[in-house]
CSV table of C-alpha atoms in Angstrom, one decimal:
chain,number,residue,atom,x,y,z
A,1,MET,CA,105.3,108.6,89.1
A,2,THR,CA,103.0,105.6,89.2
A,3,ALA,CA,101.8,102.5,87.6
A,4,ILE,CA,98.1,101.9,87.2
A,5,VAL,CA,97.0,98.8,85.5
A,6,GLY,CA,93.5,97.7,84.3
A,7,ILE,CA,92.4,94.3,83.1
A,8,THR,CA,89.0,93.0,82.1
A,9,ASP,CA,87.6,89.6,81.2
A,10,GLY,CA,84.4,91.2,79.8
A,11,LYS,CA,82.6,90.7,83.1
A,12,THR,CA,84.9,92.0,85.8
A,13,VAL,CA,87.3,94.9,85.6
A,14,VAL,CA,90.3,95.0,88.0
A,15,ILE,CA,92.2,98.2,88.4
A,16,ALA,CA,95.4,98.2,90.6
A,17,GLY,CA,97.9,100.9,91.5
A,18,ASP,CA,101.1,101.5,93.4
A,19,SER,CA,101.7,103.9,96.3
A,20,ALA,CA,104.6,106.0,95.1
A,21,GLY,CA,104.6,109.7,95.7
A,22,VAL,CA,107.4,111.2,93.7
A,23,GLY,CA,108.8,114.7,94.1
A,24,GLY,CA,112.2,115.5,92.5
A,25,ASP,CA,114.6,112.9,93.6
A,26,VAL,CA,112.4,111.6,96.5
A,27,THR,CA,110.0,108.7,96.3
A,28,GLN,CA,107.8,108.0,99.3
A,29,PRO,CA,104.9,105.6,99.7
A,30,ARG,CA,101.5,107.3,100.3
A,31,LEU,CA,98.5,106.1,102.2
A,32,ASP,CA,96.0,107.8,99.9
A,33,ALA,CA,95.2,105.2,97.4
A,34,LYS,CA,95.3,105.9,93.6
A,35,VAL,CA,92.6,103.3,93.0
A,36,PHE,CA,89.1,103.7,94.3
A,37,VAL,CA,85.3,103.4,93.7
A,38,ASN,CA,83.1,106.4,92.9
A,39,GLY,CA,79.5,105.4,92.3
A,40,PRO,CA,79.4,102.5,89.8
A,41,TYR,CA,83.0,103.3,88.5
A,42,VAL,CA,86.3,101.9,89.6
A,43,ILE,CA,89.0,104.6,88.9
A,44,GLY,CA,92.8,104.5,89.0
A,45,TYR,CA,94.8,107.7,88.3
A,46,THR,CA,98.2,109.0,87.6
A,47,THR,CA,99.4,112.6,86.8
A,48,SER,CA,98.5,114.3,90.1
A,49,PHE,CA,97.3,113.4,93.6
A,50,ARG,CA,95.2,116.6,93.5
A,51,MET,CA,93.5,115.4,90.4
A,52,GLY,CA,92.8,112.0,92.1
A,53,GLN,CA,91.4,113.7,95.2
A,54,ILE,CA,89.0,115.6,93.1
A,55,LEU,CA,87.9,112.5,91.1
A,56,ARG,CA,87.5,110.6,94.4
A,57,TYR,CA,85.9,113.1,96.7
A,58,ALA,CA,84.4,116.0,94.7
A,59,PHE,CA,83.5,114.6,91.3
A,60,LYS,CA,79.8,113.7,91.1
A,61,ALA,CA,79.9,110.6,89.0
A,62,PRO,CA,77.1,110.7,86.4
A,63,VAL,CA,74.8,107.7,86.2
A,64,PRO,CA,75.5,105.6,83.1
A,65,PRO,CA,72.7,104.6,80.8
A,66,ASP,CA,71.1,101.2,81.2
A,67,GLY,CA,72.5,98.5,78.9
A,68,GLU,CA,75.6,98.3,76.8
A,69,ASP,CA,74.4,100.2,73.8
A,70,GLY,CA,75.7,103.7,73.8
A,71,LEU,CA,78.1,103.2,76.8
A,72,HIS,CA,81.1,104.3,74.9
A,73,ALA,CA,79.3,107.3,73.6
A,74,PHE,CA,78.2,108.2,77.1
A,75,MET,CA,81.8,107.8,78.4
A,76,CYS,CA,82.9,110.2,75.6
A,77,THR,CA,80.2,112.8,76.4
A,78,GLY,CA,78.3,112.6,79.7
A,79,PHE,CA,81.1,111.1,81.8
A,80,ILE,CA,83.9,113.2,80.3
A,81,ASN,CA,81.8,116.4,80.5
A,82,GLY,CA,81.3,115.7,84.2
A,83,VAL,CA,85.0,115.1,84.7
A,84,ARG,CA,85.9,118.3,82.9
A,85,GLU,CA,83.6,120.3,85.1
A,86,GLY,CA,84.7,118.6,88.3
A,87,LEU,CA,88.4,119.2,87.5
A,88,LYS,CA,87.7,122.9,86.6
A,89,GLU,CA,85.7,123.4,89.9
A,90,GLY,CA,88.5,121.8,91.8
A,91,GLY,CA,91.2,124.0,90.3
A,92,TRP,CA,93.0,121.3,88.4
A,93,ALA,CA,92.1,121.5,84.7
A,94,SER,CA,94.3,123.7,82.6
A,95,LYS,CA,93.9,125.3,79.2
A,96,SER,CA,96.6,125.9,76.6
A,97,ASN,CA,96.2,127.1,73.0
A,98,ASP,CA,92.4,126.8,73.5
A,99,GLN,CA,92.7,123.1,74.4
A,100,GLU,CA,91.7,121.9,77.8
A,101,GLU,CA,93.9,119.3,79.6
A,102,GLY,CA,93.4,117.2,82.7
A,103,GLY,CA,95.3,114.0,83.5
A,104,SER,CA,95.4,110.3,82.7
A,105,PHE,CA,93.3,107.7,84.4
A,106,LEU,CA,91.6,104.4,84.0
A,107,VAL,CA,87.9,103.7,84.5
A,108,GLY,CA,86.1,100.3,84.9
A,109,LEU,CA,82.4,99.9,84.4
A,110,ARG,CA,80.2,96.9,83.6
A,111,GLY,CA,83.1,94.7,82.5
A,112,ARG,CA,84.5,97.4,80.3
A,113,LEU,CA,87.8,99.2,80.7
A,114,PHE,CA,88.4,102.8,79.5
A,115,GLU,CA,91.6,104.8,79.3
A,116,ILE,CA,91.2,108.5,79.7
A,117,GLY,CA,93.9,110.6,78.2
A,118,SER,CA,95.1,114.0,79.4
A,119,ASP,CA,93.2,115.6,76.4
A,120,TYR,CA,90.0,113.8,77.6
A,121,GLN,CA,90.0,111.3,74.8
A,122,VAL,CA,88.4,108.0,75.8
A,123,GLY,CA,90.0,104.8,74.6
A,124,GLU,CA,88.8,101.2,75.0
A,125,LEU,CA,91.6,98.8,74.3
A,126,ALA,CA,91.1,95.6,72.2
A,127,ASP,CA,93.5,93.6,74.3
A,128,GLY,CA,91.4,93.9,77.5
A,129,TYR,CA,94.2,95.4,79.5
A,130,THR,CA,96.2,98.7,79.7
A,131,ALA,CA,98.4,100.7,82.0
A,132,VAL,CA,99.2,104.3,82.6
A,133,GLY,CA,102.0,106.1,84.4
A,134,CYS,CA,105.8,106.0,84.3
A,135,GLY,CA,105.7,102.2,84.8
A,136,ALA,CA,103.2,101.7,82.1
A,137,GLU,CA,105.5,100.1,79.4
A,138,ILE,CA,106.9,97.7,81.9
A,139,ALA,CA,103.5,96.8,83.3
A,140,LEU,CA,102.1,96.3,79.7
A,141,GLY,CA,104.9,93.9,79.0
A,142,ALA,CA,104.0,91.8,82.0
A,143,LEU,CA,100.3,92.0,81.2
A,144,HIS,CA,101.1,90.8,77.7
A,145,ALA,CA,103.3,88.0,78.9
A,146,THR,CA,100.6,86.7,81.3
A,147,ALA,CA,97.7,87.0,78.8
A,148,ASP,CA,97.5,83.3,78.1
A,149,ALA,CA,98.8,82.0,81.5
A,150,GLY,CA,95.4,81.3,83.0
A,151,MET,CA,96.0,83.6,85.9
A,152,PRO,CA,93.3,85.4,87.8
A,153,LEU,CA,92.9,89.0,86.9
A,154,GLU,CA,94.2,90.1,90.4
A,155,ALA,CA,97.3,88.0,90.1
A,156,ARG,CA,98.1,89.4,86.6
A,157,ALA,CA,97.6,93.0,88.0
A,158,ILE,CA,100.0,92.3,90.9
A,159,ALA,CA,102.6,90.7,88.5
A,160,ALA,CA,102.5,93.8,86.3
A,161,LEU,CA,102.9,96.1,89.2
A,162,GLU,CA,105.7,94.1,90.7
A,163,ALA,CA,107.5,94.2,87.4
A,164,ALA,CA,107.0,97.9,87.2
A,165,ALA,CA,108.3,98.4,90.8
A,166,HIS,CA,111.3,96.3,90.1
A,167,PHE,CA,112.4,98.3,87.0
A,168,SER,CA,111.0,101.8,87.6
A,169,THR,CA,112.1,104.2,90.4
A,170,GLY,CA,108.7,105.9,90.2
A,171,VAL,CA,106.7,102.8,91.2
A,172,ARG,CA,106.5,101.4,94.7
A,173,ALA,CA,104.5,98.9,96.8
A,174,PRO,CA,102.1,98.5,98.6
A,175,PHE,CA,99.6,98.0,95.9
A,176,THR,CA,95.8,98.7,95.9
A,177,ILE,CA,93.5,96.5,93.9
A,178,VAL,CA,89.8,97.1,93.3
A,179,GLY,CA,87.4,95.1,91.1
A,180,THR,CA,84.0,96.1,89.6
A,181,ALA,CA,82.2,92.8,90.5
A,182,GLU,CA,82.5,93.8,94.2
A,183,HIS,CA,80.6,97.0,93.6
A,184,GLU,CA,78.1,96.3,90.8
A,185,GLY,CA,74.6,95.4,91.8
């Protein structure tokens, strides 16, 4: 289920997602967006609507440190520790073989794009774009193909989601797009 794409130009982060809700052989568009703002963060999720609801409505997003120095370290510690606690309190986190697991999602902050893995690892991709969900490989191909096309970030995000929706049964319009420049002060 899902394609969530994130793109940054170093100043603005755009995260966009589809609306598919998949259960067994049924795919239905959902009104509850998979991309949203929580505090200074733009977040787009896959894995579970319940996880997304916790991240959107219950998770108390920690305030990031001033400046860029230490932002990655903060994301790996303060931010992730808050996510872990929020998911536990919301009944979503699981533990297997003494390892905690959550779900996959993207986070945009201050022109930087982070990919959070189900094991809570934090990645920051060198290409300036990434995707998660069942349509990720298709979306990544579209993002790569448009990297030097001079397209606005939003147009690239839509092109990636349209490609994923065309080729993946688990991805469906309408699409939601949120950018950090709209929310940073």
